[in-house]
XYZ file of C-alpha atoms in Angstrom:
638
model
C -95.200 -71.587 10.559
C -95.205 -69.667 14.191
C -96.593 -71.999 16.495
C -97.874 -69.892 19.620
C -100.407 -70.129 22.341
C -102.870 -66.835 22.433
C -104.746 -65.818 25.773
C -107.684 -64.493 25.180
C -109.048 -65.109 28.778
C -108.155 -65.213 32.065
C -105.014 -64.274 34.279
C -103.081 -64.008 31.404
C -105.381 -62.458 29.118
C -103.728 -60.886 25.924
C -100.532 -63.116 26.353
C -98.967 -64.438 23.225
C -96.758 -67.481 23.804
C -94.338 -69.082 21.679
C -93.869 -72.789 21.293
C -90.258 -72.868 21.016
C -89.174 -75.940 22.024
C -90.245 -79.640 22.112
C -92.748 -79.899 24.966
C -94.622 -77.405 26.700
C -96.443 -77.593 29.854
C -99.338 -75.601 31.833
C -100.301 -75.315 35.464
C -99.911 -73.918 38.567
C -96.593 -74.529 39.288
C -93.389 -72.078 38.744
C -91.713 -74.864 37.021
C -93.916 -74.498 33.841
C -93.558 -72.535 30.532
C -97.007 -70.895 31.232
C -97.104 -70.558 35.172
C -100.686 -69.424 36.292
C -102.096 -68.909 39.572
C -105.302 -70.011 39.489
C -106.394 -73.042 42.192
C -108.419 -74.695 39.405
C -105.522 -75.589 38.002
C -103.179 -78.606 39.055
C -99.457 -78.006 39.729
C -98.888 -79.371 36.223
C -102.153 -79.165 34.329
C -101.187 -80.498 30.764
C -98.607 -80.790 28.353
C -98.258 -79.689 24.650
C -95.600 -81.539 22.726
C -93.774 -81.801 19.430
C -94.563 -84.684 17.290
C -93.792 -85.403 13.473
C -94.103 -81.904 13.061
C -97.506 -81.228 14.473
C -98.692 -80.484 18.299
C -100.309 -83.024 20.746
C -102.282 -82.203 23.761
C -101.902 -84.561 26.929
C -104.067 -84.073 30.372
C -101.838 -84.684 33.325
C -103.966 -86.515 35.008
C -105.658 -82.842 36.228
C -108.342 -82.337 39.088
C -110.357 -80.252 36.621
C -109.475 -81.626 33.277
C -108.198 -80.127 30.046
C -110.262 -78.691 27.267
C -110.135 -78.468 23.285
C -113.168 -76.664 21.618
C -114.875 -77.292 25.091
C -114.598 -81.366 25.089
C -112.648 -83.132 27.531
C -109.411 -84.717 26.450
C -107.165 -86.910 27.497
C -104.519 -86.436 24.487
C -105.298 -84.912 21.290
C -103.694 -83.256 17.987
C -104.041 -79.410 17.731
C -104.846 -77.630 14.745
C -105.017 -73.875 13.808
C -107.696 -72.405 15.525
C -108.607 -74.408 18.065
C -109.631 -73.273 21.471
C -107.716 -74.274 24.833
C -109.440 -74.316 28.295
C -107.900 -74.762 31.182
C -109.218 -73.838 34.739
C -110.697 -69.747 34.420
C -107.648 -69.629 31.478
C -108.970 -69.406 27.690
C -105.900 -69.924 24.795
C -105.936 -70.289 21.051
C -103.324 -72.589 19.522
C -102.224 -70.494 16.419
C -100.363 -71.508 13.293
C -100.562 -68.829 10.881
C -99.996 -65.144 11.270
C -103.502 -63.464 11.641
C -105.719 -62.055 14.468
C -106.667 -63.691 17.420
C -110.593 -64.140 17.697
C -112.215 -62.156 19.856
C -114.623 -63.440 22.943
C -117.201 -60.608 21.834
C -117.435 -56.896 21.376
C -119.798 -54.653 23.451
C -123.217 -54.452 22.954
C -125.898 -51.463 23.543
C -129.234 -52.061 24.098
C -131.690 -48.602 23.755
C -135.031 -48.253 24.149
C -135.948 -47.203 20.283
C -138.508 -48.697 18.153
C -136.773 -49.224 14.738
C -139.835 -50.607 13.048
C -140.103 -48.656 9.410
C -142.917 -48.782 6.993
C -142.131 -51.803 4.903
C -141.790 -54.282 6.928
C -141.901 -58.433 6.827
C -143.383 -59.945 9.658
C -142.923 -63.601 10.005
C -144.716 -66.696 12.312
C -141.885 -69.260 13.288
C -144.261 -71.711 12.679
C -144.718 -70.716 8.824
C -141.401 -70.590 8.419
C -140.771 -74.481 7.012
C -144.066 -73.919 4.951
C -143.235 -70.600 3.012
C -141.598 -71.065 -0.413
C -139.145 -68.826 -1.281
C -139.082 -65.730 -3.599
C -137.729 -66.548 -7.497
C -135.644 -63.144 -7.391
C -133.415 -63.982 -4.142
C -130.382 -62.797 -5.506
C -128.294 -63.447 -8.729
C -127.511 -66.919 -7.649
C -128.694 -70.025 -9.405
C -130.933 -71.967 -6.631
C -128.899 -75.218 -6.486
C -126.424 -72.374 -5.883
C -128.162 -71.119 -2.698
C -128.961 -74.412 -1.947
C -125.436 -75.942 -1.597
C -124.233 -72.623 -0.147
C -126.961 -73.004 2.853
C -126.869 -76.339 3.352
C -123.026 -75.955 3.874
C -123.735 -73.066 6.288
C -126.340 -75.454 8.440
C -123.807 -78.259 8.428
C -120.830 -76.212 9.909
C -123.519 -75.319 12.576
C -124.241 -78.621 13.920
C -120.771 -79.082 13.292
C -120.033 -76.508 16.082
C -122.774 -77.228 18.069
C -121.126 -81.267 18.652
C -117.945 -79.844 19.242
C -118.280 -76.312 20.772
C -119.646 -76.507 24.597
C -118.743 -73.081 26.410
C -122.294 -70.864 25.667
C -119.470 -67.327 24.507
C -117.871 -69.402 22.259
C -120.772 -71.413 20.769
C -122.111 -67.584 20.548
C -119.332 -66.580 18.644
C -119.592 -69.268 16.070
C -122.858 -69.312 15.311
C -122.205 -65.328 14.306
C -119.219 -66.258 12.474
C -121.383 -68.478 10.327
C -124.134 -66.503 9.897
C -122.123 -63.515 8.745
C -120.617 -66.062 5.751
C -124.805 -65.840 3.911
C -126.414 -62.903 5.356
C -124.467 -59.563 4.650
C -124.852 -58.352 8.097
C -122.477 -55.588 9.426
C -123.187 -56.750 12.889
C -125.293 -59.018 14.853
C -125.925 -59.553 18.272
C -127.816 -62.910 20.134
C -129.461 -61.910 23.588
C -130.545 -64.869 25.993
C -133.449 -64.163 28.877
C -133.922 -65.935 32.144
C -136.412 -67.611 33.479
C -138.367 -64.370 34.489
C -138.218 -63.473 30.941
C -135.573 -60.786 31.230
C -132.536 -60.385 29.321
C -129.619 -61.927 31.137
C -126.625 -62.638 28.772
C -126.106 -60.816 25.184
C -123.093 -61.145 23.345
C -122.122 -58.991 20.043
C -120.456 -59.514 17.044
C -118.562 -56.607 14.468
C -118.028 -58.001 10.885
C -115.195 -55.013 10.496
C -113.715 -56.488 14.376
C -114.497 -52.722 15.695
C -114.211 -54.211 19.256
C -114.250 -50.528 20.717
C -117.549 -50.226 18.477
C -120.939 -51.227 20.738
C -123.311 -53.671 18.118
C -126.508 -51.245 18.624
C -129.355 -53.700 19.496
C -133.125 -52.250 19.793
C -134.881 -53.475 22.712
C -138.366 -52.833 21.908
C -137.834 -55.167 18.647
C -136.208 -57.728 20.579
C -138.646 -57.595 23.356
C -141.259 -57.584 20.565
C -139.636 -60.735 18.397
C -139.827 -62.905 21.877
C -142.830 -62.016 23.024
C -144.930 -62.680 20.223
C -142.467 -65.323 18.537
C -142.790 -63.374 15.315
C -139.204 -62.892 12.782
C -139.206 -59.228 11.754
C -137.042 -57.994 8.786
C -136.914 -54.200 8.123
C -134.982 -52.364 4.998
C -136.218 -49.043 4.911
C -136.064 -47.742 7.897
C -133.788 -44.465 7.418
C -137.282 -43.728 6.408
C -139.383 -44.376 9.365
C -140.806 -41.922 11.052
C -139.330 -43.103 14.444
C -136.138 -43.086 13.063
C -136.436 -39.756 11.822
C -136.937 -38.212 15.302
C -134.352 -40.058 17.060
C -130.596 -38.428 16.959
C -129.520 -40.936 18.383
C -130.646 -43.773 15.961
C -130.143 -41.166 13.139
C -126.004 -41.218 14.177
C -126.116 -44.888 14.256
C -126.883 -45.119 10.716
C -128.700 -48.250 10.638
C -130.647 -49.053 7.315
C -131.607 -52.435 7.466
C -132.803 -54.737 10.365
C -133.337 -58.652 11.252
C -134.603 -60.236 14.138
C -135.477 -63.832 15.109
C -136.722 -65.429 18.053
C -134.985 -68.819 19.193
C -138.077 -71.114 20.751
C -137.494 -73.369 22.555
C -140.640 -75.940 23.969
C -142.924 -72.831 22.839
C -140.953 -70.454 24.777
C -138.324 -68.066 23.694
C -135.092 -68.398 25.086
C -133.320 -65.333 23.536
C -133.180 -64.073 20.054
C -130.617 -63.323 17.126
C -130.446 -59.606 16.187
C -128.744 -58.355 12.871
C -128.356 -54.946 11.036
C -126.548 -53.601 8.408
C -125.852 -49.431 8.062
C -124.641 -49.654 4.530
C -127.711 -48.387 2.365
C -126.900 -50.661 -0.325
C -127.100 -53.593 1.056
C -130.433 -55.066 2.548
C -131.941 -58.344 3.708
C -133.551 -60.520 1.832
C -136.550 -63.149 2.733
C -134.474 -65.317 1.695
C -131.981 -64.855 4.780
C -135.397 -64.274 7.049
C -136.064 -68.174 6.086
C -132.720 -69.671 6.633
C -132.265 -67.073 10.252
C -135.286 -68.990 11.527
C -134.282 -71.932 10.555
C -131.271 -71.998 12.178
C -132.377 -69.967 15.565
C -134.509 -73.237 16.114
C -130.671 -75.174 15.540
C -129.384 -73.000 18.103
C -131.883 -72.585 20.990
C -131.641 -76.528 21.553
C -127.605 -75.912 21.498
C -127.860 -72.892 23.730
C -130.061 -73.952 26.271
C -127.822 -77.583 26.329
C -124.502 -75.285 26.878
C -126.477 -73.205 29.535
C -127.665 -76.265 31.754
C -124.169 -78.045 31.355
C -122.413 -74.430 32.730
C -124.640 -74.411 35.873
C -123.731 -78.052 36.237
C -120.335 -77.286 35.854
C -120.291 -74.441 38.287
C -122.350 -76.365 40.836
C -119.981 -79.442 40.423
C -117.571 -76.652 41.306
C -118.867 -75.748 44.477
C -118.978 -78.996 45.615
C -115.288 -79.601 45.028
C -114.933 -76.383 46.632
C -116.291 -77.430 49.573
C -114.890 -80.723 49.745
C -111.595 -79.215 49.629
C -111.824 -75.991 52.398
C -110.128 -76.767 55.450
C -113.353 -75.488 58.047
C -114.433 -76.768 61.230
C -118.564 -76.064 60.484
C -120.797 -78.363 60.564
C -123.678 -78.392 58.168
C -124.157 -79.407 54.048
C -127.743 -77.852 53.421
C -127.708 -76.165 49.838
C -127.478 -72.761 51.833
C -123.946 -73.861 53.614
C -122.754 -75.142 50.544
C -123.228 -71.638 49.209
C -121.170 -70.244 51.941
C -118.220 -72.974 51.338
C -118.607 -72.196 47.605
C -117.402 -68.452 48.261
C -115.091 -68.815 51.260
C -112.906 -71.226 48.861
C -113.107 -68.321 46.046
C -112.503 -65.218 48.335
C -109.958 -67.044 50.748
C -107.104 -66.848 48.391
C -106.907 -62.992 47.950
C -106.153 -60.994 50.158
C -109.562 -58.566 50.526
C -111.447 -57.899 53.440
C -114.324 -59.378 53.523
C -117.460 -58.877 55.489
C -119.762 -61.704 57.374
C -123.116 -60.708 57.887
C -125.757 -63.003 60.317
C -127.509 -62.918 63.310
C -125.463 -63.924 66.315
C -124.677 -67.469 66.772
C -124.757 -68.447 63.322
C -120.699 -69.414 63.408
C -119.286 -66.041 61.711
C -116.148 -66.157 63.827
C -115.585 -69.899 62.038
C -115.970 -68.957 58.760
C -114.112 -66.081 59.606
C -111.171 -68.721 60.806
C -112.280 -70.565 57.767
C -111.037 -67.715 55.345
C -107.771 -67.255 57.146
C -107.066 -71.297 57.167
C -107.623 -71.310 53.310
C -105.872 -68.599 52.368
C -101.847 -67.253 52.063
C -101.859 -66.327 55.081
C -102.808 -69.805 57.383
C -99.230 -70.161 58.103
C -99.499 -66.151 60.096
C -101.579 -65.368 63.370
C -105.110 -65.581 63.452
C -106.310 -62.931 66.108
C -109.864 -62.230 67.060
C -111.346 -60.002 69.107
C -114.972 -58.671 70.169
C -115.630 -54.966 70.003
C -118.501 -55.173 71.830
C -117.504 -56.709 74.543
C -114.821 -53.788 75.685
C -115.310 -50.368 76.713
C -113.523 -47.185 74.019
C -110.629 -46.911 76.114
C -109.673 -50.603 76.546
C -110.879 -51.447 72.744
C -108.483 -48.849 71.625
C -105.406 -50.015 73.949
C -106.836 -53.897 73.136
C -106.622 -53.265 69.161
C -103.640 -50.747 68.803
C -101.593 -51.646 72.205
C -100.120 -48.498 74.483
C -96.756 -47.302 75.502
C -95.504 -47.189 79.203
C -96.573 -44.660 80.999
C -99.843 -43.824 78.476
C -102.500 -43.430 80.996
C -102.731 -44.775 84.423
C -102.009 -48.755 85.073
C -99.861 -48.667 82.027
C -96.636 -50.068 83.694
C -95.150 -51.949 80.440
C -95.024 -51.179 76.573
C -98.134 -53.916 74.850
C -98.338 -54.546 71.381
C -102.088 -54.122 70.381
C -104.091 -56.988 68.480
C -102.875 -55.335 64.697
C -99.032 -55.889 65.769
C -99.522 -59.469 66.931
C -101.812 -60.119 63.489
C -98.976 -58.524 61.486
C -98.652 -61.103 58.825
C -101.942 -63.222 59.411
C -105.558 -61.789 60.206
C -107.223 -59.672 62.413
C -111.007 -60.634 62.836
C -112.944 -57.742 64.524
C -116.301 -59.547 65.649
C -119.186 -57.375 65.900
C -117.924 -54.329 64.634
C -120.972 -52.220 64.411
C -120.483 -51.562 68.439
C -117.022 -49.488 68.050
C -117.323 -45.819 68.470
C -117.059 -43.106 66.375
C -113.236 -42.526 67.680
C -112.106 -45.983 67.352
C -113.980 -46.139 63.565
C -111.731 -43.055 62.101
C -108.690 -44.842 63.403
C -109.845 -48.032 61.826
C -110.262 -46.576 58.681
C -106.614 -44.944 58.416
C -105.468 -48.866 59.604
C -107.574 -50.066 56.261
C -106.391 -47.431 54.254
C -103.111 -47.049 54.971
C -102.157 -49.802 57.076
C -100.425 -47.922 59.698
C -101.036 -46.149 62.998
C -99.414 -45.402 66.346
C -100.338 -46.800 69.946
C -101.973 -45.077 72.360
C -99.557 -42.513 73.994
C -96.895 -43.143 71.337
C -95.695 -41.428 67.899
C -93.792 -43.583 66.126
C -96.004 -45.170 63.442
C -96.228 -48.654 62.774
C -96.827 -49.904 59.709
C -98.763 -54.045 59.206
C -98.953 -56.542 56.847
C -102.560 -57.891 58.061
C -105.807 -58.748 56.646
C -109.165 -57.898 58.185
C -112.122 -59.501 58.275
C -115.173 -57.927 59.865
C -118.699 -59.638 61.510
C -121.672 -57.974 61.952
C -125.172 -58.836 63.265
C -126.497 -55.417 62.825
C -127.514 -53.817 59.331
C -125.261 -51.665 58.566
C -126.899 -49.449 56.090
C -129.425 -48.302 58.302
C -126.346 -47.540 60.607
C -125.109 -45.582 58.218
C -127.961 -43.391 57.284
C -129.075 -43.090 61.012
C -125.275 -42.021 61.384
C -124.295 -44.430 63.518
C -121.843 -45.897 61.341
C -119.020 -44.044 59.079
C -120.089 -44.413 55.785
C -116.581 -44.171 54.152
C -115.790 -47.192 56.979
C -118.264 -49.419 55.774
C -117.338 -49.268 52.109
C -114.001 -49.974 53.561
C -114.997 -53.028 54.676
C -117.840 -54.224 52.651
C -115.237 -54.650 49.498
C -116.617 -58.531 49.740
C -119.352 -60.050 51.694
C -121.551 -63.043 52.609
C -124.541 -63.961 55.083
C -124.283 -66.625 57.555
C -127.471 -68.270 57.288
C -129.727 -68.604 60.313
C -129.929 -72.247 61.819
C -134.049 -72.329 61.029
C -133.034 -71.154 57.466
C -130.908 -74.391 56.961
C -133.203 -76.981 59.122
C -131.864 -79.625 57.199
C -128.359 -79.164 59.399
C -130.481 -79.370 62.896
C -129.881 -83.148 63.176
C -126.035 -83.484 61.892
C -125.188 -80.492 64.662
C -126.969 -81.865 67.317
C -125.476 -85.189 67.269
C -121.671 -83.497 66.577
C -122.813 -81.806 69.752
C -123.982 -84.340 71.884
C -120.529 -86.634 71.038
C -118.544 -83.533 71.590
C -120.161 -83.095 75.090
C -120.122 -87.089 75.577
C -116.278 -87.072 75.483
C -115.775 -84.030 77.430
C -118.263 -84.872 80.452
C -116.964 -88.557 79.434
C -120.927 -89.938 79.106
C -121.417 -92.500 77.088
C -124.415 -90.453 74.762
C -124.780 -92.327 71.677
C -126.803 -89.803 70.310
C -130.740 -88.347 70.116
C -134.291 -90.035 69.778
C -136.647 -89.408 67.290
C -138.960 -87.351 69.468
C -135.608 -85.078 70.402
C -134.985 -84.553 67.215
C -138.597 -84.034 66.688
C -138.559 -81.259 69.419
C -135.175 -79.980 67.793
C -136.575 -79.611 64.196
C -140.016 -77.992 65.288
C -138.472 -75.243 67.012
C -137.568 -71.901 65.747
C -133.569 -71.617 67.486
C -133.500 -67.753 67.980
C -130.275 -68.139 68.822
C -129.383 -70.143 65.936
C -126.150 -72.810 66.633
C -125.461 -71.181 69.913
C -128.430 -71.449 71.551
C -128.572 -75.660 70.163
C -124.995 -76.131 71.234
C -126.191 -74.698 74.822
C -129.236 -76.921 75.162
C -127.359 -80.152 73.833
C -124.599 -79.479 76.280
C -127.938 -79.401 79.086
C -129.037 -82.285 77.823
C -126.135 -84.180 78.216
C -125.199 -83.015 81.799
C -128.736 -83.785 82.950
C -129.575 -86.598 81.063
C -129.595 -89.531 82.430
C -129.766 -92.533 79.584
C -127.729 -93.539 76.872
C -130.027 -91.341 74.464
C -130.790 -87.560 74.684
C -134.593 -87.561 75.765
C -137.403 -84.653 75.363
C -137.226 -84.868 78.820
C -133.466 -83.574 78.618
C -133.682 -80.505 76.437
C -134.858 -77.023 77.659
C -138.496 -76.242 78.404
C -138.689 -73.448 75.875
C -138.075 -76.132 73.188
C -140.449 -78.296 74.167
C -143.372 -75.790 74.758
C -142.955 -75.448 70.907
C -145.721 -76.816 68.794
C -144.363 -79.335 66.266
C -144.155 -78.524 62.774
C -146.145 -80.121 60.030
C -142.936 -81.664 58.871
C -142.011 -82.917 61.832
C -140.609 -86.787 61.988
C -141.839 -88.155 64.957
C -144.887 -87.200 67.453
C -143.560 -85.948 70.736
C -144.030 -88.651 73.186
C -147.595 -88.893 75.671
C -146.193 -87.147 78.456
C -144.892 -84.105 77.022
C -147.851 -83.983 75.285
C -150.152 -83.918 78.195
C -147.802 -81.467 80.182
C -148.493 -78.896 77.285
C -152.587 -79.858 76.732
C -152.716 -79.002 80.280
C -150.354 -75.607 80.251
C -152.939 -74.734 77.701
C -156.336 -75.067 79.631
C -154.316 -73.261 82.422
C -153.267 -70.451 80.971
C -156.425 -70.558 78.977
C -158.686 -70.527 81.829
C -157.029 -67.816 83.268
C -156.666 -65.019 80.905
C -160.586 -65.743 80.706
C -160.963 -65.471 84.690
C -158.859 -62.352 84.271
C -160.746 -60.604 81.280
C -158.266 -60.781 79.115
C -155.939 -59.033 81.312
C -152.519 -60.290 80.806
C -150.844 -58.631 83.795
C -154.019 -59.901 85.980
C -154.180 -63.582 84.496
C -149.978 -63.846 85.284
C -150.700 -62.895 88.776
C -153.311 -65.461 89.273
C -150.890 -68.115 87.515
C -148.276 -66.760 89.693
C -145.611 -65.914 86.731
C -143.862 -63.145 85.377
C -146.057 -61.408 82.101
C -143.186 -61.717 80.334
C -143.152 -65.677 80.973
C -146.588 -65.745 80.463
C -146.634 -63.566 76.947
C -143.665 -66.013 75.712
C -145.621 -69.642 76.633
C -148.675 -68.114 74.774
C -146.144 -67.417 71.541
C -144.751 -70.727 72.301
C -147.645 -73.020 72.551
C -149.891 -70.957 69.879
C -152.231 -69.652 71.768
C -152.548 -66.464 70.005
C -155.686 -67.760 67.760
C -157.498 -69.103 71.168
C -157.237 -66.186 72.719
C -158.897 -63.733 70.251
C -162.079 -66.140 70.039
């Protein structure tokens, strides 16, 4: 016996460890025999332990539990074979000498049409009504019988104890292989746009540098018209016969059977065989379909508890960052969901948005979740400085450099030097200052201006942007060997009338913020504010609403934040069919009779914009904006 632990995924991926002593324990911390760093995992994850000879399990009471052939345990005894999950970590307890099972080998998917001459063509449908051929094979049928039978109940066998989608894969194969004499066999899964999203192969001879060669115009053909194909002969098709490349494969023999699932297919299971000898029978075509139908249900089941799984994820995620945004609309969740997986390494990332969508506080977000919180956090704006004092700003100057230098300054990389440097709006620096960025990135060095002793930084950048960059780049604007230097990870901020559902929360976290700084007792918004808040488009996303809540609270003058208080442009905004409450009378007769004004005046004026602003005595610009505002655009083309 050589008790040992076997990664097959994860961090420590093709690790073999032995279990040497009495106990054994997993997690996070350096204190354990198998020390990972991975954040799903708790300092001390679980323990394996020596008892009467055999090897017990035990959860430690972990955040994200512990594992065994993808159920949940709390304690349990391992036996040869079994599979070990624990945070992104995949191990095999091992007893025996032997190889460790593979997760899958690669698959290749072409374009040819291996159909041959002889071929059975099968409805799913028939399949329970069609008796079987007298000549299956050699054996006697209570033979076959017991032999599938036993093959259907290690299935459902799997299927209640196997929950990761790979591995339930991986034993459905496995099983297969043990009736039909398949050299290799393939099952590919589609989305819900029909299109093949996961496949996962299988090599009878475990050729894992060997791709399983998988058809797509049969597969495509077995879902879409939910027919089983088998195919012996085709080394004799004429389609085979002008392909090279299916010629070199070698492929003889064929079988392909949709999995349905509520009348639609969900994937298929693909074999073939290349030894000329060997062929498939109906026989196998009946007991295939049979248990495709087995395994769509279990597929589909695995498939909807993973996305539960990885949503329940985010959510912990989130829960956990350390951020100071405000917001939980599905679309900010996504953003929490990837700061707390990109925050740990140490990449630069790149935040996309329009401006005022809060980049610079996710940006502090990443640096506050990551190795580097305890280190400087330095931001600053290249837009906001001219070349000359960007360049001094970011890489500092010697005495004596240009004029006004009187003293030696550290630029904005030295005093990041073991934290992050956040360069906000970094589609404004010039051409100069990008080349010298890019050595920074690359090399993480550089000298200050008027100096030549080079400095070398530990620091981690993260970019913002509210400009595309990729039309930057191809108008030449932007270096293009720059960008991919910064675009190694990136996200979008979403903009605040893409996430309306976080209009409310942030306006009242505003209007208490403001309360206790102007030290007015605000205890929050009406109905019809929020009304006006919701209804409008915010342009200038979180910004602009922090801006007219601050207003509101200056000029208000009750213990609630009226329509009255918030900023005309707001409330010259038509409501949206969604909206909660009516704007009140008042506001609603100020804009029926801004209407009939402006109205009445473009008429007067021909439909002369210029002319009917000059008889309303307002800028064409103001004028153009209340018309967009009050949606008067239809009115006016009558």
């Amino acid at each position: 016996m050589n008790p040992r632990l076997a990664a097959i995924a994860g961090p420590l991926k093709d690790s073999v460890f032995a279990l040497g002593g009495e106990e054994f324990s997993i997690g996070r911390d350096s204190s354990n025999q198998i020390s990972v760093s991975d954040r799903l995992l708790s300092r001390r994850h679980c323990l394996i332990k020596r008892v009467d000879g055999r090897f017990r399990i035990r959860d430690l009471a972990s955040l994200n539990s512990t594992y065994v052939n993808g159920v949940p345990i709390k304690e349990e005894f391992l036996e040869h074979g079994d599979l070990i999950a624990v945070g992104d970590s995949r191990l095999v307890f091992l007893l025996h000498e032997g190889e460790v099972p593979q997760a899958s080998h690669p698959v290749q998917v072409s374009e040819q049409n291996l159909l041959a001459r002889t071929t059975v063509r099968l409805k799913v449908e028939d399949a329970l009504y069609l008796q079987p051929a007298p000549d299956w094979s050699s054996l006697p049928p209570l033979a076959r019988m017991a032999r599938d039978l036993t093959v259907l109940v290690k299935i459902s066998t799997a299927i209640n104890a196997v929950r990761e989608p790979q591995e339930l894969q991986r034993q459905l194969l496995q099983h297969i292989f043990e009736v039909v004499p398949a050299e290799r066999g393939a099952i590919l899964l589609v989305d819900e746009s029909h299109e093949v999203s996961a496949v996962f192969g299988w090599d009878r001879g475990k050729g894992a540098e060997k791709p399983v060669q998988v058809s797509r115009t049969i597969a495509r053909r077995v879902m879409d018209e939910s027919v089983a194909i088998l195919s012996n002969d085709i080394l004799a098709s004429e389609d085979f016969a002008v392909s090279e490349s299916l010629e070199a494969s070698h492929i003889s023999s064929l079988l392909c059977v949709p999995m349905l699932l509520f009348g639609r297919a969900l994937g298929c299971i693909y074999l073939s065989t290349t030894d000329p000898t060997t062929s498939f029978k109906e026989e196998h075509l009946h007991l295939l379909t049979v248990v495709s139908g087995i395994a769509a249900v279990a597929l589909h089941n695995a498939r909807h508890v993973e996305r539960l799984e990885t949503q329940n994820e985010l959510l912990r995620a989130s829960s956990r960052l350390e951020h100071s945004m405000v917001g939980d609309s599905p679309r900010m969740r996504q953003v929490y969901g990837f700061i707390s997986r990109v925050a740990p390494t140490d990449s630069t990332v790149l935040i996309r948005g329009e401006s005022g969508t809060g980049k610079e506080l996710a940006a502090h977000a990443i640096h506050r979740n990551s190795p580097r919180a305890d280190g400087p956090f330095v931001a600053i704006n290249c837009a906001a400085l001219t070349e000359t004092l960007l360049e001094s700003e970011l890489f500092g100057h010697e005495r004596g450099a240009f004029t006004g230098a009187l003293a030696q300054k550290k630029g904005k990389l030295e005093v990041a030097d073991g934290g992050t440097l956040f360069l906000d709006e970094v589609g404004e620096m010039s051409p100069l200052l990008q080349a010298k960025l890019l050595r920074v990135l690359q090399e993480r060095e550089f000298e200050r201006v008027g100096g030549t002793r080079t400095i070398r930084v530990d620091v981690r950048v993260v970019a913002a942007t509210n400009r595309d960059l990729e039309e930057a780049v191809k108008d030449g604007g932007f270096r293009q060997d720059l960008y991919y230097r910064l675009n190694v990870v990136s996200f979008e901020m979403p903009a605040l009338r893409e996430r309306r559902e976080d209009i409310a929360p942030l306006a009242d976290y505003f209007a208490a913020k403001y309360g206790a700084k102007f030290k007015r007792g605000v205890e929050g918004l009406s109905k019809e504010a929020h009304a006006c808040l919701a209804a409008y488009d915010w342009p200038g996303n979180v910004r602009e609403l922090e801006n007219a809540i601050e207003r509101a609270v200056v000029l208000g003058s009750s213990d609630m934040i009226l329509p009255e208080d918030l900023p005309e442009t707001i409330l010259e905004t038509e409501p949206s069919a969604g909206a909660s409450a009516p704007i009140t009378k008042y506001h609603e007769a100020i804009k029926s009779a801004k209407k009939q004004l402006i109205l009445k005046a473009v008429e007067t004026a021909g439909g002369n914009f210029t002319e009917a602003a000059k008889l309303l005595g307002v800028h064409p610009n103001y004028l153009h904006r209340l018309v967009r505002n009050l949606n008067l655009k239809t009115s006016l083309k009558k």
